[in-house]
PDB file of C-alpha atoms in Angstrom:
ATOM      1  CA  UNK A  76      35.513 -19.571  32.191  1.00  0.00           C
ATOM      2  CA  UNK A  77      35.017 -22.014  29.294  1.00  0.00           C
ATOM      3  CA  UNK A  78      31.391 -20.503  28.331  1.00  0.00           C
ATOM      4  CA  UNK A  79      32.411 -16.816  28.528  1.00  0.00           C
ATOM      5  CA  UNK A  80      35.229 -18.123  25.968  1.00  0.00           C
ATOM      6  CA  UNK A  81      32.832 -20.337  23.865  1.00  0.00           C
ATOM      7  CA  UNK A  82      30.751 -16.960  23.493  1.00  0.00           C
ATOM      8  CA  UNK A  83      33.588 -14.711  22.649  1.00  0.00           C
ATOM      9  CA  UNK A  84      34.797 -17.379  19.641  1.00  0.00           C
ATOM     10  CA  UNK A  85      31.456 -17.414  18.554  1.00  0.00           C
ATOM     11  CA  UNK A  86      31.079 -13.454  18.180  1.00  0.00           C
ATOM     12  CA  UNK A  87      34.334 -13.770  16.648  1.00  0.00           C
ATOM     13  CA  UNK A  88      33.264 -16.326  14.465  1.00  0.00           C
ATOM     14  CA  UNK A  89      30.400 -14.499  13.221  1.00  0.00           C
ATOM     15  CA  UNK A  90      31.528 -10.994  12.862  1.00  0.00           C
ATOM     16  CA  UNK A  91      34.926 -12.453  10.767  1.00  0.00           C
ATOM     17  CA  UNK A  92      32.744 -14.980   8.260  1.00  0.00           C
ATOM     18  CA  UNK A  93      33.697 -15.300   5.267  1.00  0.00           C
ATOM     19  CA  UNK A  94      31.817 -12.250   2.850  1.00  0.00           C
ATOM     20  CA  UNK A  95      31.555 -10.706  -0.347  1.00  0.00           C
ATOM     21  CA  UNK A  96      32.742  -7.649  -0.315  1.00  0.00           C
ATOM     22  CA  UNK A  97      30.006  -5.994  -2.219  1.00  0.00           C
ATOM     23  CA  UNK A  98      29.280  -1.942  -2.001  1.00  0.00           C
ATOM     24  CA  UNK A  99      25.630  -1.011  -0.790  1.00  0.00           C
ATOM     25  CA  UNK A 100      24.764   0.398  -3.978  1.00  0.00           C
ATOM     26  CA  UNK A 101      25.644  -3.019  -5.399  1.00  0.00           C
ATOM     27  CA  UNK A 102      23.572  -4.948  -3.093  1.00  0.00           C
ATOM     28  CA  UNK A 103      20.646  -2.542  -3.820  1.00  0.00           C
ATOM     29  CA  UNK A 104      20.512  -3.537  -7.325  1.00  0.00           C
ATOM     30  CA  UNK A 105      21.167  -6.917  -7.026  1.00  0.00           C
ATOM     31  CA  UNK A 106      18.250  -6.751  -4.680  1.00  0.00           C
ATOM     32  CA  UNK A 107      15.721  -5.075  -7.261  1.00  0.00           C
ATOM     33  CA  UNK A 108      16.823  -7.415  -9.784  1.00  0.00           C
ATOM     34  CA  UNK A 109      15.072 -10.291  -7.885  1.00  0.00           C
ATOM     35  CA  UNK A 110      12.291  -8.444  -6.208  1.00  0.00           C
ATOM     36  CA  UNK A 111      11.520  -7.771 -10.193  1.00  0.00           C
ATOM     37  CA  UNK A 112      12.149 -11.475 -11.603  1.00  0.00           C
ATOM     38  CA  UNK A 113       9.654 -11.911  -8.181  1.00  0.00           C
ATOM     39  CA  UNK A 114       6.872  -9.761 -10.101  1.00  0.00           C
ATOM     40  CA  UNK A 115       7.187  -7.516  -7.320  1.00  0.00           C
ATOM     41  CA  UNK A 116       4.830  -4.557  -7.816  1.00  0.00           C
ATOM     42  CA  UNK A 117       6.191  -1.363 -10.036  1.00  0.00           C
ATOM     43  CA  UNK A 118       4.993   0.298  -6.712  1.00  0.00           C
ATOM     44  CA  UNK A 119       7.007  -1.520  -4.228  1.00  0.00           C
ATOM     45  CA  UNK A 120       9.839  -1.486  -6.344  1.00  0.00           C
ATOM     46  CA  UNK A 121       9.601   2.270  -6.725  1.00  0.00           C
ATOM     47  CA  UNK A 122       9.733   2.406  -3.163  1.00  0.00           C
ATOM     48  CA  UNK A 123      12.854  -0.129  -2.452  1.00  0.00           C
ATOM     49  CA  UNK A 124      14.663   2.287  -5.034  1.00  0.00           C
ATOM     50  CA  UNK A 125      13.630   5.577  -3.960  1.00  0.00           C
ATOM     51  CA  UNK A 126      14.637   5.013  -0.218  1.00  0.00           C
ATOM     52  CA  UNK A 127      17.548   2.380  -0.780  1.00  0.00           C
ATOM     53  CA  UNK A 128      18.882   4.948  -3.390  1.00  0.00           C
ATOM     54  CA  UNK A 129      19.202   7.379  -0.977  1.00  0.00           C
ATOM     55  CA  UNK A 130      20.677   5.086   1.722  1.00  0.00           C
ATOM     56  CA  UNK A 131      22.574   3.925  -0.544  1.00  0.00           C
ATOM     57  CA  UNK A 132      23.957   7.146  -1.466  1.00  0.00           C
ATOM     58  CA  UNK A 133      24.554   8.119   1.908  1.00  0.00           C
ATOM     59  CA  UNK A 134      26.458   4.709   2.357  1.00  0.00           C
ATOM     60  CA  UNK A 135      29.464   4.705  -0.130  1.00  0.00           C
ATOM     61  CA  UNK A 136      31.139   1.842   1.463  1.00  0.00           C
ATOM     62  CA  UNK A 137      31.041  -1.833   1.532  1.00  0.00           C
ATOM     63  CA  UNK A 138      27.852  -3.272   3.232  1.00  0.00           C
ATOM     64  CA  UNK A 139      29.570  -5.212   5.209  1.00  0.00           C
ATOM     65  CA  UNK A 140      31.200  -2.723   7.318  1.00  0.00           C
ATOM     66  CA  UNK A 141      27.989  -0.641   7.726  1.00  0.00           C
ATOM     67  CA  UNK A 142      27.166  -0.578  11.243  1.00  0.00           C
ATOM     68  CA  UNK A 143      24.330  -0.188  13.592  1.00  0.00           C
ATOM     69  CA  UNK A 144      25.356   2.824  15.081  1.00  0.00           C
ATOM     70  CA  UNK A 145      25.603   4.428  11.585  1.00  0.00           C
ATOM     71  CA  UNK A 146      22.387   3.306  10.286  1.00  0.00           C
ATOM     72  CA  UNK A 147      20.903   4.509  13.978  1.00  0.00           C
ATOM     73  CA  UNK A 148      22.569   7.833  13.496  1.00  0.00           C
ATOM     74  CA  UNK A 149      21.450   8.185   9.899  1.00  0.00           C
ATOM     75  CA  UNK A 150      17.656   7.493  11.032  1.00  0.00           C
ATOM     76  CA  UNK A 151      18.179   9.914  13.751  1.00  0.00           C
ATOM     77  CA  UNK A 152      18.888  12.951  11.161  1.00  0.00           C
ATOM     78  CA  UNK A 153      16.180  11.814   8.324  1.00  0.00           C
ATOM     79  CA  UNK A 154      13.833  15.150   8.826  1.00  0.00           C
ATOM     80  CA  UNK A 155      10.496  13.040   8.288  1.00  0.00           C
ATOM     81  CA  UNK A 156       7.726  11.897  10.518  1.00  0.00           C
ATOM     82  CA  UNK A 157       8.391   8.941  12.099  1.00  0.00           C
ATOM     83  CA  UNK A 158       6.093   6.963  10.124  1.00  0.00           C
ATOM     84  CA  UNK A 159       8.682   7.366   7.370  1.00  0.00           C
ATOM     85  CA  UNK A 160      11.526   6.660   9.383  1.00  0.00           C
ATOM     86  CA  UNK A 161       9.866   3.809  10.314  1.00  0.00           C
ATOM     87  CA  UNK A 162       9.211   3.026   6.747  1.00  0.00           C
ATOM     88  CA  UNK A 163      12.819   3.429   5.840  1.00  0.00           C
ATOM     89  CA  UNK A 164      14.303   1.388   8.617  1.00  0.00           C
ATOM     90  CA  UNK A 165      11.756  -1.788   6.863  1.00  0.00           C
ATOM     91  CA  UNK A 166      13.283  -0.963   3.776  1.00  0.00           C
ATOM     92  CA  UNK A 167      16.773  -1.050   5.068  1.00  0.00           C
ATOM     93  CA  UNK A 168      16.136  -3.852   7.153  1.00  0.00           C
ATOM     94  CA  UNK A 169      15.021  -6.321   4.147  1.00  0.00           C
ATOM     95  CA  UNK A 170      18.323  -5.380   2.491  1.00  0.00           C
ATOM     96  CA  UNK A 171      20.459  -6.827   4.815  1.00  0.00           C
ATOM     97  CA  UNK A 172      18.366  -9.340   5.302  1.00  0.00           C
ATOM     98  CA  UNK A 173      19.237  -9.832   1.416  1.00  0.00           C
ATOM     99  CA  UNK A 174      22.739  -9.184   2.457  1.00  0.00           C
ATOM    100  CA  UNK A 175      23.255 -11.776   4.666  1.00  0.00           C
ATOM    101  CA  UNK A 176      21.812 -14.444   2.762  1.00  0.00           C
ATOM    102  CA  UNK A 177      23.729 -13.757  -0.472  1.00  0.00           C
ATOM    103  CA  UNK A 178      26.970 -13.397   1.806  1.00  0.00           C
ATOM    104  CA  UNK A 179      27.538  -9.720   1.536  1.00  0.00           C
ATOM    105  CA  UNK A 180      27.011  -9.295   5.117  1.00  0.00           C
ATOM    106  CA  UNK A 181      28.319 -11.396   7.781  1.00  0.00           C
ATOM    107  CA  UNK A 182      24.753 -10.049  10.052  1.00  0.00           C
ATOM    108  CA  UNK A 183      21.985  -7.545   9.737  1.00  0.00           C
ATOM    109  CA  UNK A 184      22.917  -4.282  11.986  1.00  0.00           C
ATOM    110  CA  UNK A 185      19.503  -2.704  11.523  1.00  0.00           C
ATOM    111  CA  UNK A 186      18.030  -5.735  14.080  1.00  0.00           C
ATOM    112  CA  UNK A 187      19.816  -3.125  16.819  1.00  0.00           C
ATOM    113  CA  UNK A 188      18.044  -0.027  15.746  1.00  0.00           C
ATOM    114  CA  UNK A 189      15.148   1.357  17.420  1.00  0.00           C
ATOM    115  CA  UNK A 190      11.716   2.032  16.281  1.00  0.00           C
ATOM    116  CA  UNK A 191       9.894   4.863  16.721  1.00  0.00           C
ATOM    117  CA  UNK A 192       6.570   5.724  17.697  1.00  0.00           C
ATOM    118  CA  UNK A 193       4.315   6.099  14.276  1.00  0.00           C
ATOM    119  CA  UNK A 194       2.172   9.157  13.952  1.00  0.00           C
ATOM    120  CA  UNK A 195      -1.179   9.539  14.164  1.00  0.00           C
ATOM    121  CA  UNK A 196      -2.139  10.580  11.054  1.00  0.00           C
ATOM    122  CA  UNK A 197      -5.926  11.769  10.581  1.00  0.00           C
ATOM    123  CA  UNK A 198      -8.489   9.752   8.493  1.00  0.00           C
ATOM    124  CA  UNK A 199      -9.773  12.236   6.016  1.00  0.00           C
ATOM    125  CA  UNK A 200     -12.899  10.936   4.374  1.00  0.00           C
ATOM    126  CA  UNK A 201     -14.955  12.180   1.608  1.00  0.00           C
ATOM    127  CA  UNK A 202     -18.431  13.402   1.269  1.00  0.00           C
ATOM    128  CA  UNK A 203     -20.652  12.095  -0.445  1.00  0.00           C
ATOM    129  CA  UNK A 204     -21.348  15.201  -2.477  1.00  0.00           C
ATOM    130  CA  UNK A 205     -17.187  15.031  -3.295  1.00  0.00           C
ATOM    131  CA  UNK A 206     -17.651  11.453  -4.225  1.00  0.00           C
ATOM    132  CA  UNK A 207     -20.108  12.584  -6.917  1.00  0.00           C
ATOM    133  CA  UNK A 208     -17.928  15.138  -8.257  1.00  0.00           C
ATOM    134  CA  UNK A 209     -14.901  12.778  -8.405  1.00  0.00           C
ATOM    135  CA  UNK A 210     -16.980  10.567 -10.321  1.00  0.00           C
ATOM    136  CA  UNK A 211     -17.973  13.335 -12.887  1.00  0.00           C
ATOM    137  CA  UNK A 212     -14.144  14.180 -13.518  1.00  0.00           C
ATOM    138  CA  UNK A 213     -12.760  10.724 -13.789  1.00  0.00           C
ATOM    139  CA  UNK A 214     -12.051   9.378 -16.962  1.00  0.00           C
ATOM    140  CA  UNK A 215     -13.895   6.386 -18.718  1.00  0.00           C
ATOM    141  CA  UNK A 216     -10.981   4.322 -18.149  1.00  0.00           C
ATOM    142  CA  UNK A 217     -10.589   5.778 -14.535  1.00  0.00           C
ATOM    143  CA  UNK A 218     -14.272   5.244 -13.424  1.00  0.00           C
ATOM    144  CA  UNK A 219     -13.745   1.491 -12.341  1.00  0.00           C
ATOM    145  CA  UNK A 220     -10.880   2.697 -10.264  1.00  0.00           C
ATOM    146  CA  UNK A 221     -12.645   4.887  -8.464  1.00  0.00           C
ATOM    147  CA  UNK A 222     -15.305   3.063  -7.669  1.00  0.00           C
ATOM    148  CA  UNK A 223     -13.838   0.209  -6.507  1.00  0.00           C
ATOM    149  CA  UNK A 224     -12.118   2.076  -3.709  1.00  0.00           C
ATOM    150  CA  UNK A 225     -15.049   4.540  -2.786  1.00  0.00           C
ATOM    151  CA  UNK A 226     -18.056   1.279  -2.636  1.00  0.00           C
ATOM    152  CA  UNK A 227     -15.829  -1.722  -2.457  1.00  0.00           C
ATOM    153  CA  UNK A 228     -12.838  -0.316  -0.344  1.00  0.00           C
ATOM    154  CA  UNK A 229     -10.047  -1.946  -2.655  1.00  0.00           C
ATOM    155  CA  UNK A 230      -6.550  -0.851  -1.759  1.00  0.00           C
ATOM    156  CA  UNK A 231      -4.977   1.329  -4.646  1.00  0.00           C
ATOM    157  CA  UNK A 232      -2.566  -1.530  -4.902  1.00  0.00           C
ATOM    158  CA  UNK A 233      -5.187  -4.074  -5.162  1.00  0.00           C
ATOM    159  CA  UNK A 234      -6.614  -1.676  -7.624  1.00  0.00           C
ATOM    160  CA  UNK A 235      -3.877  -2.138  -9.759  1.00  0.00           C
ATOM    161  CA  UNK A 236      -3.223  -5.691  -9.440  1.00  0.00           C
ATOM    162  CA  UNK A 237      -7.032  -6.367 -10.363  1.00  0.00           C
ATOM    163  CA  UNK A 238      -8.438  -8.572 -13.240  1.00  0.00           C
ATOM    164  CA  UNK A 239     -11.623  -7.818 -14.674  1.00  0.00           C
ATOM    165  CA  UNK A 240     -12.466 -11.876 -14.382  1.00  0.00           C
ATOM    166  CA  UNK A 241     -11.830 -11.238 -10.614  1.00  0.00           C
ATOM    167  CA  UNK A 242     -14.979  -8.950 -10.334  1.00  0.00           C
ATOM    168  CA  UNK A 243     -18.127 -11.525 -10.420  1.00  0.00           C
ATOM    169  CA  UNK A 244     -21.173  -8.880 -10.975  1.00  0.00           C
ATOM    170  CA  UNK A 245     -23.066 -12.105 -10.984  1.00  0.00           C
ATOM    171  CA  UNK A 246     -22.152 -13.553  -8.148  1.00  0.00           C
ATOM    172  CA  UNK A 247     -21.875 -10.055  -7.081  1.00  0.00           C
ATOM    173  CA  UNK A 248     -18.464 -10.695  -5.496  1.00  0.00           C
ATOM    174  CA  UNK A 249     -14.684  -9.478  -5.717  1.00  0.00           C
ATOM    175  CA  UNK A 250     -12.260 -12.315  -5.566  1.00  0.00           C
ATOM    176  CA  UNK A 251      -8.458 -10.198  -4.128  1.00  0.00           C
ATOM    177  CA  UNK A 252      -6.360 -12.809  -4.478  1.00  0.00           C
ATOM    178  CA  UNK A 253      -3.652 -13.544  -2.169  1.00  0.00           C
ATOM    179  CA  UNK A 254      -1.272 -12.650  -4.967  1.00  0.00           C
ATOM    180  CA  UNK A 255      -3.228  -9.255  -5.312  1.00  0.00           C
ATOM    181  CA  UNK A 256      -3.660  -8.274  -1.319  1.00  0.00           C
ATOM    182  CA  UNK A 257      -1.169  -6.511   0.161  1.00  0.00           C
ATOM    183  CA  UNK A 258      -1.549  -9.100   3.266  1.00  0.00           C
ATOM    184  CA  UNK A 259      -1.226 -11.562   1.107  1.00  0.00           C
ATOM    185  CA  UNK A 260      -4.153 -13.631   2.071  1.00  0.00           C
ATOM    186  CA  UNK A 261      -7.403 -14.555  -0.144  1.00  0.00           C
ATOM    187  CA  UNK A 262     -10.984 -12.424   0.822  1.00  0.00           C
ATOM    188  CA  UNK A 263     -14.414 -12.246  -0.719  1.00  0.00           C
ATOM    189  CA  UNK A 264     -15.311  -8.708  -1.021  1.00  0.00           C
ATOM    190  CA  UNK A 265     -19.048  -7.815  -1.565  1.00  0.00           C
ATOM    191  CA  UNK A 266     -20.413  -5.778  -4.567  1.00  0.00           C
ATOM    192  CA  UNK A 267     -22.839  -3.918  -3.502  1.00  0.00           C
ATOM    193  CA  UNK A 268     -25.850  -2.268  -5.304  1.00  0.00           C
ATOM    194  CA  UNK A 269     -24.420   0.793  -6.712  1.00  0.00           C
ATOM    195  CA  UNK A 270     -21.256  -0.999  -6.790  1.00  0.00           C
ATOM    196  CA  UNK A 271     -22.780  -2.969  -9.327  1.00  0.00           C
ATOM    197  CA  UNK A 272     -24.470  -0.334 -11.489  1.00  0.00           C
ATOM    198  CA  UNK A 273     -21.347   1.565 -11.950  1.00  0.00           C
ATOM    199  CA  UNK A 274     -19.735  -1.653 -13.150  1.00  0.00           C
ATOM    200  CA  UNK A 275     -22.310  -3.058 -15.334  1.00  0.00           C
ATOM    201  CA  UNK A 276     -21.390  -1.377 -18.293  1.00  0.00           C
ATOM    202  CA  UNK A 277     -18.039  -2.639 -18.111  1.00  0.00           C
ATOM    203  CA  UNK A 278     -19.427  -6.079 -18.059  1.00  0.00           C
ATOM    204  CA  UNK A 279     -17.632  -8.295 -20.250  1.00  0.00           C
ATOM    205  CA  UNK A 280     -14.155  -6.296 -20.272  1.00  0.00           C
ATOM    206  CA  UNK A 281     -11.431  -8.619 -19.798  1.00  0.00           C
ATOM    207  CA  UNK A 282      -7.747  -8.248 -18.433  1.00  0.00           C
ATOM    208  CA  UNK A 283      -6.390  -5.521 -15.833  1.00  0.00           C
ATOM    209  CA  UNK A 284      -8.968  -3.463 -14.840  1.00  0.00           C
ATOM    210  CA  UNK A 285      -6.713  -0.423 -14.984  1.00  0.00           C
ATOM    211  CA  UNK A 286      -4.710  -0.747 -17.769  1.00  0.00           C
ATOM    212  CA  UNK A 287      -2.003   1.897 -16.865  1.00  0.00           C
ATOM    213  CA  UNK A 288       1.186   1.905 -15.063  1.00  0.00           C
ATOM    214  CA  UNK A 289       1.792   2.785 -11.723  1.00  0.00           C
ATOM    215  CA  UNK A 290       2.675   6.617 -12.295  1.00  0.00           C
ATOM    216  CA  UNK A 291      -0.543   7.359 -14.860  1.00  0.00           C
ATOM    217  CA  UNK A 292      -2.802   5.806 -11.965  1.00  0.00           C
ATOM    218  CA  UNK A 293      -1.675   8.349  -9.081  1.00  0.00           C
ATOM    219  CA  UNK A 294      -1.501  11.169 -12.127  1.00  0.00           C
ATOM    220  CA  UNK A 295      -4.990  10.346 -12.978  1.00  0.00           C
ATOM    221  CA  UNK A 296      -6.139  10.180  -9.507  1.00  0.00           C
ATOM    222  CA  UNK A 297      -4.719  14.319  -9.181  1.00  0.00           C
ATOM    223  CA  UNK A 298      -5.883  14.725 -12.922  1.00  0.00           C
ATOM    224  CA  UNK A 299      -9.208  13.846 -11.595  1.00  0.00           C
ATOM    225  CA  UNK A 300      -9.286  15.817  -8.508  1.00  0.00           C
ATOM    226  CA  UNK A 301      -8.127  18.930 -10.155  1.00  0.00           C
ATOM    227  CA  UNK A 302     -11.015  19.117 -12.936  1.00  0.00           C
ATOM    228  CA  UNK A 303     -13.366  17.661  -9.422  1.00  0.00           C
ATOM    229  CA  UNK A 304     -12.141  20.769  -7.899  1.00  0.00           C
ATOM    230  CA  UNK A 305     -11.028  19.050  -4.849  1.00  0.00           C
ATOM    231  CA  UNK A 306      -8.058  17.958  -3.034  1.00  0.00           C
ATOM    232  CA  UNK A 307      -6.799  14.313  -3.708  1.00  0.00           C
ATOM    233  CA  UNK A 308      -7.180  12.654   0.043  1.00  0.00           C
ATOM    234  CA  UNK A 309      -4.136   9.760   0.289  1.00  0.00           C
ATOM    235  CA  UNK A 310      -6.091   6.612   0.759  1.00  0.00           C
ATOM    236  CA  UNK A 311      -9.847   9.186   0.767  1.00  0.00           C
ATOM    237  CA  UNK A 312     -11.611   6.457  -1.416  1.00  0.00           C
ATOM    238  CA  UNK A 313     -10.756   3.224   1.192  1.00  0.00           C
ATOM    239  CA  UNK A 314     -11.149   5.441   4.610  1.00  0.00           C
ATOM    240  CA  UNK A 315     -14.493   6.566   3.177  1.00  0.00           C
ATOM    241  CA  UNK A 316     -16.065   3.407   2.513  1.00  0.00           C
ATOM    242  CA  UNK A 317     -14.755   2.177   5.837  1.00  0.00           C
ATOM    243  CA  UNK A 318     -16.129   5.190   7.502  1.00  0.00           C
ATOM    244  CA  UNK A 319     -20.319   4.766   5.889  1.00  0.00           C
ATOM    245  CA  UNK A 320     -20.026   1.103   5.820  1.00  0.00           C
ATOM    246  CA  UNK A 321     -19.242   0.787   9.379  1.00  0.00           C
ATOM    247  CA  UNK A 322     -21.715   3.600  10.294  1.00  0.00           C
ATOM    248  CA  UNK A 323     -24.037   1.286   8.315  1.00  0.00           C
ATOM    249  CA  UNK A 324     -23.451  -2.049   9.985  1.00  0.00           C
ATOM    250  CA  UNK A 325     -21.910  -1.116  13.060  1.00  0.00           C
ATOM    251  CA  UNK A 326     -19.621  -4.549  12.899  1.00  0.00           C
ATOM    252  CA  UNK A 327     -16.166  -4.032  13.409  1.00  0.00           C
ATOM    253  CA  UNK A 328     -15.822  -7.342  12.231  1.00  0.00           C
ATOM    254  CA  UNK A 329     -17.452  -7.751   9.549  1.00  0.00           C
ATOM    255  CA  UNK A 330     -15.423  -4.529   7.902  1.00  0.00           C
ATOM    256  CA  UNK A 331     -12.890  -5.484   8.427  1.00  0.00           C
ATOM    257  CA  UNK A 332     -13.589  -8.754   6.908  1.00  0.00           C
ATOM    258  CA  UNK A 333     -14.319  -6.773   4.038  1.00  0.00           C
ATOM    259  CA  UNK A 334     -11.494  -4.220   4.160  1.00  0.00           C
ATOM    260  CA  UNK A 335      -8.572  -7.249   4.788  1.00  0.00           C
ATOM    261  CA  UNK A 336      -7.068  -5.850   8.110  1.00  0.00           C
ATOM    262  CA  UNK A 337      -8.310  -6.185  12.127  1.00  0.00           C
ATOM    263  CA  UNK A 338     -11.269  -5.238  13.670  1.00  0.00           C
ATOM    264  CA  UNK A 339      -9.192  -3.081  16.244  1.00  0.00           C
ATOM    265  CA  UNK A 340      -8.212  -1.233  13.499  1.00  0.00           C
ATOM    266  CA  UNK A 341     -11.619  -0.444  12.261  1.00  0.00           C
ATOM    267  CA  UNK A 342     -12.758   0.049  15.410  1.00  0.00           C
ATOM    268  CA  UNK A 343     -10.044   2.471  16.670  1.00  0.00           C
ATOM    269  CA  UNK A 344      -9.691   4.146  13.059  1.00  0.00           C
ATOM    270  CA  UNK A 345     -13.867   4.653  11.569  1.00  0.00           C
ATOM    271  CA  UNK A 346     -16.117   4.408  14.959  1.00  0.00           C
ATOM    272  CA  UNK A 347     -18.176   7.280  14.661  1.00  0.00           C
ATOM    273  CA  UNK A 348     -16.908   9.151  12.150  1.00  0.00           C
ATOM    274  CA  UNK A 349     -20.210   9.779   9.682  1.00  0.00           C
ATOM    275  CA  UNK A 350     -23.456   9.139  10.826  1.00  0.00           C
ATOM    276  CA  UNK A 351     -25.688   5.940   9.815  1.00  0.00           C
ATOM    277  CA  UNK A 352     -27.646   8.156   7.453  1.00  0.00           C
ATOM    278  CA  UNK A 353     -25.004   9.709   5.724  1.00  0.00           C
ATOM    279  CA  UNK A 354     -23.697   5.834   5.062  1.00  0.00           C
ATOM    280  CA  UNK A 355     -27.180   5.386   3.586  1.00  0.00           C
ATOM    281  CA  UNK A 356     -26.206   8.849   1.024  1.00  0.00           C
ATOM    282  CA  UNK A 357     -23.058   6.967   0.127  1.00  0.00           C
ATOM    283  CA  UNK A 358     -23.868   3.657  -0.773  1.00  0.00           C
ATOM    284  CA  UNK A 359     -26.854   5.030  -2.605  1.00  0.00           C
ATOM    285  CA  UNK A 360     -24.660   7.498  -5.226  1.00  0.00           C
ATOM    286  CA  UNK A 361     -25.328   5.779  -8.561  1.00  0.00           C
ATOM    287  CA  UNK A 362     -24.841   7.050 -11.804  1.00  0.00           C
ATOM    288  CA  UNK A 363     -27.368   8.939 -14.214  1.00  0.00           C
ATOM    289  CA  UNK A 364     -28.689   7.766 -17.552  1.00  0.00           C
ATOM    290  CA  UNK A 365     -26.586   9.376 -19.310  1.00  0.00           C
ATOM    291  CA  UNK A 366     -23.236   8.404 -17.398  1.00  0.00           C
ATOM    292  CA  UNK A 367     -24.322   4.890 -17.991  1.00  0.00           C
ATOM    293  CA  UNK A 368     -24.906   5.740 -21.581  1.00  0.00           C
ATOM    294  CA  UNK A 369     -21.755   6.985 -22.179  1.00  0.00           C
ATOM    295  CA  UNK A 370     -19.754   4.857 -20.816  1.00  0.00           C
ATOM    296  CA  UNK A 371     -21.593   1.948 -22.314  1.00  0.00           C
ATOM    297  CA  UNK A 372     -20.848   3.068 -26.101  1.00  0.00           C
ATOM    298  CA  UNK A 373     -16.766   4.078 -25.313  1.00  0.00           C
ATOM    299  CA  UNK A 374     -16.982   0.521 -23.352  1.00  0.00           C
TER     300      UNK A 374
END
């Protein structure tokens, strides 16, 4: 019938569109060339390269004849959790996206491919007595850093993104711009009291707060933990403050007001974790005299 032949002419039509024939590895630099002239992070673009590289090298054909059963059989054999193949099929997904709307690709064939159920992946916290320690190893330079995660609950990203005229110790507020937050969207995070001491001799400082790249920041954080004695926990210094703040205030809702993501998540991810007097121990780790002395005359 006519509409069974108006749909066939328009698969047709679509799969036999004009394209540039371009190979993947092509596409994937053309790609990181605007993500950079974007200002996308170093971080993110590390990522884009590290797992499009490997597609890509996988892939030595034209992207337009990649398929979705090849990209579905490719994610099939990738021997990681499925959080990562989840994380790879994003990745993979925004380049065709790219594709398509540069003309390399007449559609995107990772729409077709199926997600996987992410792992559950244990929140690993520290204690307050590790928190001290970390604080003992980490550099002058580092301090802020660590800080900011551990009693303000920054993202490392954020972290790294962060202007020293975005932390108002007077106003006792951080400002995480919508052009620093990995949601992209504006919050007011509080500074709390030892928040504050530890970041009162850097009063005054101006620019990044952590003026190295993206690779010295994660070698500094397993510098630090090495000389602390103790292992580096991914994302330890945000799950912690989640974990004594929450115990603390018992408001999903208000962490996660603080913390830039849902209440469910809070709720699900930090309910009971620490007790409310161990939240108490956390938020009251401040620095000695002579910490503060020190890092007031190299400041």
């Amino acid at each position: 019938d006519v509409s069974s032949v108006l749909e066939a002419v328009n698969f047709w039509a679509l799969r036999n569109k004009p394209v540039t024939r371009e190979s993947v590895s092509e596409v994937v630099e053309k790609m990181l060339i605007v993500k950079r002239n974007e200002q996308s992070s170093e971080r993110h673009l590390g990522d884009l390269r590290s797992r499009l590289g490997r597609f890509a090298a996988d892939f030595q054909k034209d992207c337009c004849d990649v398929t979705t059963a090849q990209i579905q059989h490719w994610l099939d054999d990738l021997n990681l959790s499925n959080t990562s193949k989840n994380n790879y099929r994003t990745r993979i997904h925004s380049l065709f996206e790219f594709a398509v709307t540069r003309g390399y690709a007449a559609d995107n064939p990772v729409k077709a491919t199926q997600t996987v159920k992410a792992d559950d992946v244990a929140i690993e916290i520290y204690t307050p007595v590790e928190m001290r320690k970390l604080l003992a190893a980490a550099s002058i330079e580092f301090v802020p850093s660590v800080v900011l995660g551990g009693f303000a609950g920054l993202r490392s990203a954020e972290i790294q993104r962060l202007a020293w005229e975005d932390i108002r110790l007077a106003e006792r507020h951080i400002v995480v711009g919508k052009d620093k937050a990995k949601t992209a969207s504006r919050r007011i995070v509080p500074i709390w009291e030892n928040c504050a001491t530890w970041l009162a001799p850097y009063a005054g400082h101006a620019g990044a707060v952590w003026g190295g790249g993206y690779s010295q920041f994660y070698d500094e954080q397993k510098r630090t933990a090495k000389e602390a004695g103790i292992a580096w926990k991914r994302n330890g210094l945000r799950h912690s403050y989640a974990s004594y703040r929450f115990a603390q205030t018992m408001d999903a809702g208000r962490v996660a007001g603080e913390l830039g993501n849902s209440a469910v998540v809070v709720h699900r991810h930090y309910r009971e974790l620490v007790t409310p007097k161990a939240g108490e121990e956390w938020f009251a780790i401040k620095p000695s005299r002579e910490v503060s002395n020190i890092i007031s005359a190299v400041g």
